[in-house]
Amino acid sequence: MEFSFAPAHAQAEQAAHKHRIHPQHITHTPHYPIGEVLFHGYGRQHTDAVQVQAASLDSQGGLVERWLSDEAMTAVVNGDMRYAFNHDVLFGAIDVADTLRDIKPGDEQEQTSVLQSATQTAYEHIFAVLDAQRFTHLLRIWNYLPQINTETFGLERYRQFNIGRQEAFLKAGRAAFKGAPAACALGSQGEHLVIYFIAARNEPIAIENPRQVSAYHYPTQYGPKAPTFSRASLTHTASQSLFFISGTASIIGHESVHVGDVTAQTQETFNNLDVVIANANANTVTQAKQPWSYADLYLKVYVRHAQELDLIKTVIAQRAPQVLAVAYLQADICRDDLLVEIEATGIRDN
Ligand code: 3EB
């Protein structure tokens, strides 16, 4: 698998020259995207890419995150769900419309919010596909939900999402605590809940960060059910090593620190990233021939306030000048006191 970020206008040109995915199953030759995600701040586009309504802060027409298969692969479209897989990995996405229905007046009497049940249903669908295709192990999940910090049903929507997510993991008999996949959960514009994911046939190694309480053990002050993710996941395919660092923020223990100070939050985020990388390198099971470093990583940076972009860029230039690429997106972060969140992906040939 290969990875790239590209400005979205290049994507539009390419889309015009390729056949759209309509049939249920298509087999593609190598170097076709196994997954494509278009990040943009405006309405929905005519594209086969997964669409996330989050504005790209450095390319005006939006950003495309592209996962390329280096082997022949099979693509499947099934209602809200699409996925494609080769010998080693499965990339999939589910896009659920209308998850804001729960803010209509009158619904508030319901016990279970629309978002909570939509999340649970989406994850159950994901697990059914993974079990059926025997790509049993989730490595990484990206979650984008509208109005993530808005309170409805007496509970912030991120916390509603966490209930549905944890319930689905438990119901499926999957690791909801130790051994959970790497993840992130961000706000988006529009109304769609968009979840995309990468799975493999072999169990990954979950990495934690000793500076932070494991997210799946956060106390209930952050919501009735804890978030379901590990700080990073590591795995090998026959030819490659994959390293996924979850969304990482200015949290020590379980508390947000440097509230109101985006520069200090970005520095603290790098203190956490440094430790996650060091912990991954210390894991003897992964037998990395070379330690992972920022020079192996693509960063995705979520910025709550677009006007703080330059402050964040200054810290990145200082702490990780050697990264392969950085993409900046405007997004709300799952705690309203967090101003920045950074995730990383590494793909390396064995
Ligand atoms: C944190 O460390 C910040 O709910 O899937 C980071 C990564 C965060 C993943 C998730 C949330 C999630 O708690 C927030």
Coordinates of C-alpha atoms in Angstrom, one line a residue, residues 8-18:
A8 CA -8.5 18.1 -4.7
H9 CA -8.4 19.7 -8.1
A10 CA -6.0 16.9 -9.3
Q11 CA -8.5 14.4 -8.0
A12 CA -11.4 16.0 -10.0
E13 CA -9.3 15.7 -13.2
Q14 CA -8.4 12.1 -12.5
A15 CA -12.0 11.3 -11.7
A16 CA -13.2 12.6 -15.0
H17 CA -10.9 10.1 -16.8
K18 CA -11.8 7.0 -14.9

